[in-house]
N, CA and C of each residue as an Amber inpcrd file, in Angstrom:
protein
   507
 -38.2360000 -11.3840000  17.4570000 -37.0130000 -12.0740000  17.8150000
 -35.8130000 -11.3160000  17.2700000 -34.7970000 -11.1320000  18.0900000
 -33.6140000 -10.3950000  17.6890000 -32.6120000 -11.3380000  17.0410000
 -31.9960000 -10.8530000  15.9660000 -31.0400000 -11.6580000  15.2160000
 -29.7480000 -11.8640000  16.0030000 -29.1510000 -13.0420000  15.8040000
 -27.8080000 -13.3280000  16.3160000 -26.8510000 -13.0480000  15.1750000
 -25.8640000 -12.1880000  15.4250000 -24.9840000 -11.6960000  14.3670000
 -23.5340000 -12.0330000  14.6920000 -22.8540000 -12.6350000  13.7250000
 -21.4230000 -12.8940000  13.8240000 -20.7180000 -11.9230000  12.8890000
 -19.8490000 -11.0850000  13.4460000 -19.0610000 -10.1390000  12.6540000
 -17.6560000 -10.7160000  12.5660000 -17.2100000 -11.0060000  11.3370000
 -15.9400000 -11.6930000  11.1280000 -14.9800000 -10.8550000  10.2910000
 -13.8680000 -10.4850000  10.8920000 -12.7880000  -9.8510000  10.1510000
 -11.8860000 -10.9480000   9.6300000 -11.5530000 -10.8790000   8.3430000
 -10.6880000 -11.9110000   7.7750000  -9.5690000 -11.2820000   6.9600000
  -8.4910000 -12.0300000   6.8160000  -7.3650000 -11.5780000   6.0150000
  -6.0460000 -11.8190000   6.7140000  -4.9850000 -11.6420000   5.9600000
  -3.6310000 -11.8890000   6.4380000  -2.9260000 -10.5590000   6.6760000
  -2.6630000 -10.2170000   7.9310000  -2.0440000  -8.9290000   8.2580000
  -0.6130000  -8.8180000   7.7350000  -0.0170000  -9.9290000   7.3210000
   1.3530000  -9.9100000   6.8080000   1.4020000  -9.7020000   5.2960000
   0.2350000  -9.4780000   4.6780000   0.1680000  -9.2450000   3.2340000
  -0.5100000  -7.9040000   2.9330000   0.0170000  -6.8470000   3.5200000
  -0.4460000  -5.4910000   3.2250000  -1.9360000  -5.3070000   3.3980000
  -2.6100000  -4.9210000   2.3040000  -4.0320000  -4.5950000   2.3650000
  -4.9260000  -5.7830000   2.6690000  -4.3910000  -6.9950000   2.6100000
  -5.1920000  -8.1590000   2.9720000  -5.5760000  -8.1180000   4.4540000
  -4.8790000  -7.2960000   5.2340000  -5.1960000  -7.1470000   6.6460000
  -6.3360000  -6.1770000   6.9290000  -7.0300000  -5.7250000   5.8910000
  -8.1270000  -4.7650000   6.0330000  -9.1930000  -5.2310000   7.0180000
  -9.6520000  -6.4710000   6.9060000 -10.7170000  -6.9780000   7.7790000
 -10.3340000  -6.9090000   9.2470000  -9.1110000  -7.2790000   9.5490000
  -8.6310000  -7.2340000  10.9360000  -8.6150000  -5.8060000  11.4580000
  -8.1820000  -4.8780000  10.6320000  -8.0980000  -3.4760000  11.0560000
  -9.4860000  -2.8820000  11.2900000 -10.4460000  -3.2140000  10.4380000
 -11.8060000  -2.7090000  10.6160000 -12.4070000  -3.2440000  11.9090000
 -12.2180000  -4.5210000  12.1730000 -12.7520000  -5.1340000  13.3930000
 -12.1860000  -4.4430000  14.6330000 -10.8980000  -4.0950000  14.5890000
 -10.2900000  -3.3970000  15.7340000 -10.8960000  -2.0150000  15.9510000
 -11.3720000  -1.3860000  14.8690000 -11.8670000  -0.0130000  14.9490000
 -13.3750000   0.1140000  15.0710000 -14.1100000  -0.9400000  14.7820000
 -15.5750000  -0.8700000  14.8460000 -16.0200000  -0.7970000  16.3040000
 -16.9290000   0.1190000  16.5880000 -17.4480000   0.2800000  17.9450000
 -18.7490000  -0.4950000  18.0730000 -18.5840000  -1.7890000  18.3000000
 -19.7080000  -2.6940000  18.4890000 -19.5970000  -3.2310000  19.9080000
 -20.6890000  -3.1500000  20.6760000 -20.6180000  -3.6530000  22.0560000
 -20.1430000  -5.1040000  22.0940000 -19.0890000  -5.3500000  22.8410000
 -18.5070000  -6.6930000  22.9290000 -19.1790000  -7.5300000  24.0180000
 -20.0970000  -6.9190000  24.7680000 -20.7660000  -7.6500000  25.8460000
 -22.1950000  -8.0360000  25.4960000 -22.6030000  -7.8480000  24.2490000
 -23.9500000  -8.1980000  23.7860000 -23.9450000  -9.6750000  23.3770000
 -24.7100000 -10.5370000  24.0550000 -24.6920000 -11.9570000  23.7200000
 -25.2600000 -12.2720000  22.3320000 -25.9390000 -11.3110000  21.7130000
 -26.5070000 -11.5250000  20.3800000 -25.5130000 -11.2250000  19.2740000
 -24.3540000 -10.6460000  19.6380000 -23.3560000 -10.2560000  18.6500000
 -21.9950000 -10.7760000  19.0860000 -21.3060000 -11.4240000  18.1680000
 -19.9190000 -11.8280000  18.4210000 -19.0560000 -11.1720000  17.3480000
 -17.9850000 -10.5060000  17.7770000 -17.0400000  -9.8620000  16.8790000
 -15.7190000 -10.6100000  17.0140000 -15.2410000 -11.1710000  15.9010000
 -14.0330000 -11.9920000  15.9470000 -13.1320000 -11.6880000  14.7520000
 -11.8330000 -11.5930000  15.0240000 -10.8330000 -11.4810000  13.9660000
 -10.3510000 -12.9010000  13.6680000 -10.7800000 -13.4510000  12.5400000
 -10.4240000 -14.8280000  12.1810000  -9.0950000 -14.9100000  11.4590000
  -8.5490000 -13.7890000  11.0380000  -7.2760000 -13.8260000  10.3240000
  -7.3870000 -14.7100000   9.1040000  -6.5810000 -15.7750000   9.0630000
  -6.5970000 -16.6960000   7.9260000  -7.1840000 -18.0610000   8.2840000
  -7.8460000 -18.1430000   9.4160000  -8.3730000 -19.4270000   9.8820000
  -9.8040000 -19.6670000   9.4080000  -9.9310000 -20.0920000   8.1650000
 -11.2420000 -20.3540000   7.5800000 -11.9810000 -21.4820000   8.2590000
 -11.2600000 -22.4890000   8.7040000 -11.9260000 -23.6180000   9.3540000
 -12.5240000 -23.1970000  10.6890000 -11.8480000 -22.3110000  11.4150000
 -12.3790000 -21.7830000  12.6780000 -13.7070000 -21.0730000  12.4110000
 -13.7540000 -20.2550000  11.3640000 -15.0000000 -19.5710000  11.0110000
 -16.0760000 -20.5790000  10.6320000 -15.7320000 -21.5810000   9.8450000
 -16.7240000 -22.5890000   9.4400000 -17.3180000 -23.2850000  10.6700000
 -16.4680000 -23.6610000  11.6190000 -16.9770000 -24.3060000  12.8340000
 -17.8490000 -23.3530000  13.6450000 -17.4520000 -22.0970000  13.7570000
 -18.2740000 -21.1360000  14.4980000 -19.6280000 -20.9260000  13.8280000
 -19.6790000 -21.0120000  12.5050000 -20.9510000 -20.8430000  11.7960000
 -21.9250000 -21.9880000  12.0780000 -21.4190000 -23.1020000  12.5740000
 -22.3010000 -24.2160000  12.9430000 -23.1720000 -23.8800000  14.1510000
 -22.8610000 -22.7850000  14.8450000 -23.6080000 -22.4060000  16.0460000
 -24.9510000 -21.7590000  15.7410000 -25.3350000 -21.6800000  14.4900000
 -26.6650000 -21.2000000  14.1450000 -26.8410000 -19.6990000  14.1540000
 -25.8890000 -18.9650000  13.6250000 -25.9980000 -17.5150000  13.5270000
 -27.0370000 -17.1600000  12.4680000 -27.7980000 -16.0910000  12.7130000
 -28.7870000 -15.6270000  11.7410000 -28.1330000 -14.8410000  10.6110000
 -27.0910000 -14.0790000  10.9620000 -26.4120000 -13.2300000   9.9930000
 -24.9140000 -13.2800000  10.2140000 -24.1710000 -13.2670000   9.1130000
 -22.7180000 -13.1350000   9.1270000 -22.3870000 -11.8240000   8.4380000
 -21.6110000 -10.9760000   9.1140000 -21.0740000  -9.7710000   8.4910000
 -19.5940000 -10.0540000   8.2860000 -19.2010000 -10.2050000   7.0380000
 -17.8500000 -10.5970000   6.6610000 -17.0970000  -9.3580000   6.2060000
 -15.9750000  -9.0400000   6.8480000 -15.1920000  -7.8520000   6.5160000
 -13.8620000  -8.3100000   5.9370000 -13.5780000  -7.8710000   4.6990000
 -12.4290000  -8.4130000   3.9860000 -11.9520000  -7.4500000   2.9020000
 -10.7230000  -7.6500000   2.4670000 -10.2250000  -6.9790000   1.2690000
 -10.7960000  -7.7210000   0.0690000 -11.1020000  -6.9940000  -0.9740000
 -11.6020000  -7.6090000  -2.2040000 -10.6480000  -7.2420000  -3.3270000
 -10.6610000  -8.0160000  -4.4180000  -9.7310000  -7.7270000  -5.5140000
  -9.8680000  -6.2960000  -6.0260000  -8.7340000  -5.7220000  -6.3740000
  -8.7000000  -4.3640000  -6.9010000  -9.2670000  -4.3550000  -8.3140000
 -10.3010000  -3.5540000  -8.4940000 -10.8940000  -3.3980000  -9.8240000
 -10.5370000  -2.0270000 -10.3910000  -9.4340000  -1.4530000  -9.9110000
  -8.9720000  -0.1940000 -10.4480000  -9.0340000   0.9750000  -9.5010000
  -9.6530000   0.8060000  -8.3330000  -9.7910000   1.9080000  -7.3790000
  -9.5060000   1.4490000  -5.9540000  -8.2240000   1.2760000  -5.5990000
  -7.9230000   0.8750000  -4.2210000  -8.5900000   1.8260000  -3.2390000
  -9.1780000   1.2560000  -2.1930000  -9.8550000   2.0550000  -1.1900000
 -11.3480000   2.1670000  -1.4060000 -11.8400000   1.6590000  -2.5380000
 -13.2810000   1.7040000  -2.7870000 -13.9720000   0.6740000  -1.9060000
 -15.0000000   1.1220000  -1.2220000 -15.7360000   0.2680000  -0.2980000
 -16.9610000  -0.3060000  -0.9990000 -17.2000000  -1.6020000  -0.8050000
 -18.3620000  -2.2880000  -1.3720000 -19.1060000  -2.9960000  -0.2440000
 -20.4170000  -2.8630000  -0.2160000 -21.2570000  -3.5720000   0.7450000
 -22.2930000  -4.3230000  -0.0670000 -22.3340000  -5.6500000   0.1030000
 -23.2450000  -6.4570000  -0.7080000 -23.5860000  -7.7550000  -0.0060000
 -24.6590000  -8.3780000  -0.4680000 -25.0580000  -9.6840000   0.0580000
 -24.2490000 -10.7510000  -0.6640000 -23.7030000 -11.6950000   0.0930000
 -22.9030000 -12.7680000  -0.4950000 -23.7960000 -13.7660000  -1.2240000
 -23.2530000 -14.3230000  -2.2710000 -23.9140000 -15.3770000  -3.0290000
 -23.4540000 -16.7070000  -2.4320000 -24.3930000 -17.5340000  -1.9970000
 -24.0420000 -18.8040000  -1.3640000 -24.1910000 -19.9940000  -2.2940000
 -24.2110000 -19.7540000  -3.5900000 -24.2940000 -20.8840000  -4.5100000
 -23.0340000 -21.7210000  -4.3850000 -23.1820000 -23.0340000  -4.2570000
 -21.9980000 -23.8910000  -4.1370000 -21.0730000 -23.7330000  -5.3420000
 -19.7820000 -23.6640000  -5.0550000 -18.7530000 -23.5450000  -6.0850000
 -18.0190000 -24.8750000  -6.1440000 -18.1050000 -25.5380000  -7.2660000
 -17.5010000 -26.8710000  -7.3780000 -15.9880000 -26.8190000  -7.2050000
 -15.3580000 -25.6730000  -7.4520000 -13.9110000 -25.5610000  -7.2880000
 -13.5160000 -25.4420000  -5.8200000 -14.4350000 -25.0480000  -4.9580000
 -14.1320000 -24.8410000  -3.5360000 -14.7160000 -25.9950000  -2.7350000
 -13.9790000 -27.0850000  -2.6660000 -14.4450000 -28.2400000  -1.9180000
 -13.3870000 -28.6940000  -0.9300000 -13.7930000 -29.4740000   0.0260000
 -12.8550000 -30.0480000   0.9800000 -12.5340000 -29.1040000   2.1200000
 -11.6550000 -29.5880000   2.9860000 -11.2770000 -28.8380000   4.1720000
  -9.9030000 -28.2220000   3.9560000  -9.7530000 -26.9670000   4.2930000
  -8.4620000 -26.3000000   4.2700000  -8.4390000 -25.3680000   5.4690000
  -7.7260000 -25.7730000   6.5070000  -7.7300000 -25.0210000   7.7650000
  -7.1410000 -23.6300000   7.6200000  -6.3960000 -23.3730000   6.5640000
  -5.7540000 -22.0660000   6.4180000  -6.2850000 -21.2870000   5.2310000
  -7.3800000 -21.6960000   4.6630000  -7.9520000 -20.9610000   3.5470000
  -9.0000000 -19.9940000   4.0640000  -8.9200000 -18.7490000   3.6140000
  -9.9050000 -17.7720000   4.0330000 -10.6890000 -17.2680000   2.8350000
 -10.6820000 -18.0130000   1.7610000 -11.5500000 -17.7040000   0.6330000
 -12.9690000 -17.9980000   1.1050000 -13.8640000 -16.9940000   1.0830000
 -15.2180000 -17.2400000   1.5860000 -15.9090000 -18.4430000   0.9400000
 -15.6910000 -18.6710000  -0.3400000 -16.3070000 -19.8380000  -0.9910000
 -15.8070000 -21.1290000  -0.3470000 -14.5150000 -21.1840000  -0.0110000
 -13.9600000 -22.3780000   0.6400000 -14.5240000 -22.5270000   2.0540000
 -14.7150000 -21.4050000   2.7590000 -15.2910000 -21.4610000   4.1080000
 -16.7040000 -22.0200000   4.0380000 -17.5190000 -21.5090000   3.0950000
 -18.8980000 -21.9790000   2.9780000 -18.9470000 -23.4350000   2.5190000
 -17.9960000 -23.8560000   1.6630000 -17.9350000 -25.2600000   1.2480000
 -17.5970000 -26.1480000   2.4480000 -16.6600000 -25.6870000   3.2860000
 -16.3100000 -26.4460000   4.4910000 -17.5030000 -26.5200000   5.4370000
 -18.2260000 -25.4140000   5.5760000 -19.4140000 -25.3960000   6.4320000
 -20.4300000 -26.4200000   5.9430000 -20.6780000 -26.4630000   4.6380000
 -21.6220000 -27.4500000   4.0790000 -21.1300000 -28.8710000   4.3190000
 -19.8100000 -29.0810000   4.1630000 -19.2430000 -30.4220000   4.3810000
 -19.4210000 -30.8580000   5.8360000 -19.4870000 -29.8960000   6.7460000
 -19.7040000 -30.1900000   8.1680000 -21.1870000 -30.3450000   8.5060000
 -22.0510000 -30.1430000   7.5170000 -23.4860000 -30.3020000   7.7290000
 -24.2210000 -29.0070000   8.0180000 -23.5450000 -27.8790000   7.8920000
 -24.1680000 -26.5880000   8.1710000 -24.6580000 -25.8980000   6.9120000
 -25.3470000 -24.7970000   7.1240000 -25.8770000 -23.9760000   6.0430000
 -25.4240000 -22.5460000   6.2710000 -24.8870000 -21.8850000   5.2430000
 -24.4540000 -20.4970000   5.4360000 -25.6330000 -19.5920000   5.7930000
 -25.4290000 -18.6860000   6.7490000 -26.4820000 -17.7380000   7.1070000
 -26.5300000 -16.6020000   6.0830000 -27.5440000 -15.7630000   6.2100000
 -27.5850000 -14.5220000   5.4390000 -26.2500000 -13.8250000   5.6810000
 -25.5730000 -13.4220000   4.6170000 -24.2260000 -12.8660000   4.7490000
 -24.1140000 -11.5320000   4.0400000 -23.6400000 -10.5500000   4.7770000
 -23.3470000  -9.2330000   4.2230000 -21.8240000  -9.0910000   4.2140000
 -21.2820000  -8.6820000   3.0680000 -19.8480000  -8.4770000   2.9360000
 -19.5600000  -6.9770000   2.9260000 -18.6180000  -6.5650000   3.7640000
 -18.0840000  -5.2050000   3.7260000 -16.6620000  -5.3710000   3.2280000
 -16.4430000  -5.0030000   1.9770000 -15.1440000  -5.2240000   1.3580000
 -14.5470000  -3.9380000   0.8390000 -13.2330000  -3.9080000   0.8050000
 -12.5070000  -2.7570000   0.2880000 -11.5290000  -3.2420000  -0.7720000
 -11.5180000  -2.5530000  -1.9090000 -10.5820000  -2.9240000  -2.9680000
  -9.1550000  -2.7200000  -2.4790000  -8.3570000  -3.7730000  -2.5790000
  -6.9680000  -3.7490000  -2.1260000  -6.0860000  -3.0300000  -3.1410000
  -5.0770000  -2.3540000  -2.6210000  -4.0840000  -1.7300000  -3.4870000
  -2.8790000  -2.6270000  -3.6620000  -2.4650000  -3.2820000  -2.5760000
  -1.3040000  -4.1590000  -2.6100000  -1.4780000  -5.2870000  -1.6030000
  -1.2040000  -6.4960000  -2.0410000  -1.1960000  -7.6440000  -1.1380000
   0.1900000  -8.2960000  -1.1480000   1.1910000  -7.4570000  -1.3210000
   2.5770000  -7.9120000  -1.2480000   2.9580000  -8.1100000   0.2090000
   4.0170000  -8.8810000   0.4590000   4.4840000  -9.1060000   1.8230000
   4.7830000  -7.7960000   2.5070000   4.3280000  -7.6750000   3.7270000
   4.5750000  -6.4800000   4.5250000   3.3890000  -6.1880000   5.4110000
   3.6670000  -5.5680000   6.5380000   2.6160000  -5.2280000   7.4890000
   2.2130000  -3.7800000   7.2730000   0.9230000  -3.5390000   7.2400000
   0.4010000  -2.1920000   7.0950000  -0.3870000  -2.0360000   5.8120000
  -1.4080000  -1.1980000   5.8990000  -2.2880000  -0.9530000   4.7630000
  -1.7450000   0.1950000   3.9120000  -2.0380000   0.1530000   2.6160000
  -1.6930000   1.2800000   1.7550000  -2.5640000   2.4620000   2.1490000
  -2.1680000   3.6490000   1.7590000  -2.8920000   4.8540000   2.1670000
  -4.3700000   4.8450000   1.7890000  -4.7500000   4.5010000   0.5350000
  -6.1800000   4.5430000   0.2240000  -7.0010000   3.5310000   1.0190000
  -6.4310000   2.3850000   1.3120000  -7.1540000   1.3630000   2.0820000
  -7.2210000   1.7650000   3.5570000  -6.1470000   2.3170000   4.0900000
  -6.1610000   2.7960000   5.4770000  -7.2110000   3.8900000   5.6530000
  -7.3620000   4.7560000   4.6530000  -8.3590000   5.8240000   4.7260000
  -9.7860000   5.2690000   4.6860000  -9.9660000   4.0640000   4.1500000
 -11.2930000   3.4470000   4.0710000 -11.7160000   2.7890000   5.3890000
 -10.7750000   2.5210000   6.2810000 -11.0710000   1.7910000   7.5230000
 -12.1550000   2.4690000   8.3630000 -12.0760000   3.7930000   8.6540000
 -13.1320000   4.3890000   9.4810000 -14.5170000   4.2980000   8.8360000
 -14.6010000   4.4630000   7.5370000 -15.8920000   4.3620000   6.8540000
 -16.4080000   2.9310000   6.8930000 -15.5280000   1.9680000   6.7290000
 -15.9460000   0.5690000   6.7880000 -16.3930000   0.2120000   8.2060000
 -15.6840000   0.7070000   9.2150000 -16.0740000   0.4470000  10.6070000
 -17.4700000   1.0090000  10.8660000 -17.7480000   2.2230000  10.3730000
 -19.0840000   2.8050000  10.5310000 -20.1240000   1.9700000   9.7950000
 -19.7700000   1.4800000   8.6070000 -20.7140000   0.6490000   7.8450000
 -21.0580000  -0.6120000   8.6290000 -20.0670000  -1.2520000   9.2320000
 -20.3150000  -2.4600000  10.0360000 -21.2080000  -2.1070000  11.2230000
 -20.9030000  -1.0120000  11.8920000 -21.7180000  -0.5870000  13.0390000
 -23.1730000  -0.3620000  12.6140000 -23.3720000   0.3000000  11.4700000
 -24.7210000   0.5930000  10.9740000 -25.4530000  -0.6840000  10.5600000
 -24.7390000  -1.6250000   9.9580000 -25.3560000  -2.8900000   9.5520000
 -25.8320000  -3.6520000  10.7840000 -24.9810000  -3.7500000  11.7980000
 -25.3520000  -4.4560000  13.0240000 -26.5540000  -3.7720000  13.6720000
 -26.5350000  -2.4440000  13.7450000 -27.6590000  -1.7120000  14.3490000
 -28.9430000  -1.9320000  13.5530000 -28.8540000  -1.8920000  12.2290000
 -30.0440000  -2.0850000  11.3860000 -30.5940000  -3.4940000  11.5330000
 -29.7230000  -4.4810000  11.6210000 -30.1810000  -5.8600000  11.7660000
 -30.8510000  -6.0780000  13.1160000 -30.3770000  -5.3940000  14.1490000
 -31.0240000  -5.5010000  15.4590000 -32.3770000  -4.7970000  15.4530000
 -32.4530000  -3.6640000  14.7690000 -33.6970000  -2.8990000  14.7380000
 -34.7530000  -3.5710000  13.8650000 -34.2980000  -4.1690000  12.7570000
 -35.2110000  -4.7930000  11.7940000 -34.6200000  -6.1140000  11.3260000
 -34.7150000  -7.1870000  12.1040000 -34.1690000  -8.4770000  11.6850000
 -34.6940000  -8.8440000  10.3020000 -33.7840000  -9.2770000   9.4410000
 -34.1620000  -9.6450000   8.0760000 -34.0770000  -8.4880000   7.1070000
 -33.6720000  -7.2890000   7.5910000 -33.5510000  -6.1340000   6.6990000
 -32.4240000  -6.3570000   5.7090000 -32.6190000  -5.9120000   4.4810000
 -31.5990000  -6.0410000   3.4470000 -30.6590000  -4.8510000   3.5100000
 -29.3550000  -5.1230000   3.4080000 -28.3650000  -4.0580000   3.4140000
 -27.5320000  -4.1080000   2.1460000 -27.9830000  -4.8440000   1.1460000
 -27.1710000  -5.0190000  -0.0500000 -27.3100000  -3.8500000  -1.0060000
 -26.3380000  -3.8080000  -1.9480000 -26.4640000  -2.9090000  -3.0730000
 -25.7420000  -1.5930000  -2.9760000 -24.9640000  -1.3530000  -1.9320000
 -24.2620000  -0.0950000  -1.8900000 -22.8130000  -0.3080000  -2.2570000
 -22.2800000   0.6390000  -2.9660000 -20.8570000   0.6560000  -3.2800000
 -20.4710000   2.1190000  -3.4050000 -19.4310000   2.5090000  -2.7070000
 -19.0510000   3.9090000  -2.7620000 -17.5540000   4.0330000  -2.6110000
 -16.9530000   5.0580000  -3.2270000 -15.5310000   5.2780000  -3.0400000
 -15.2400000   5.7620000  -1.6380000 -14.1160000   5.3460000  -1.1150000
 -13.6860000   5.7860000   0.2110000 -12.5280000   6.7380000   0.0130000
 -12.8160000   7.9740000  -0.2350000 -11.7670000   8.9610000  -0.4970000
 -11.4670000   9.7370000   0.7510000
């Protein structure tokens, strides 16, 4: 059986590097006519993503900016932890914190699917449109990573893609 995969770009394009997920989704070469794969730019609409997750996807590939740990542009690929977070409860239609999205999904009666995160350390999330240079340079590598994850999941449903982290120089 072939996996159903939802690829979700998230973030706010008006806050600099927070728009990373949207930019990667625009650049990833994933067939848009494959009924087993949906590629969507959710922007800041966490509730929209939570409702879409109720459709029974096998895998979620979440593309987002992650907090800067000292190396803007560093790409991280890892499996998301779905442990309930007591601080992330209730409905917030404009929250795109993944923990809040998964809490909303649970509140709606759903269960988070296997989730792979493709994240890039942000350099700046100040007001403004456009990515900083190190994050912009990471976009093609992140797009390839998303393409490879989707291909691997189709070839081997249930395959693990966690544990990689590499600088995007």
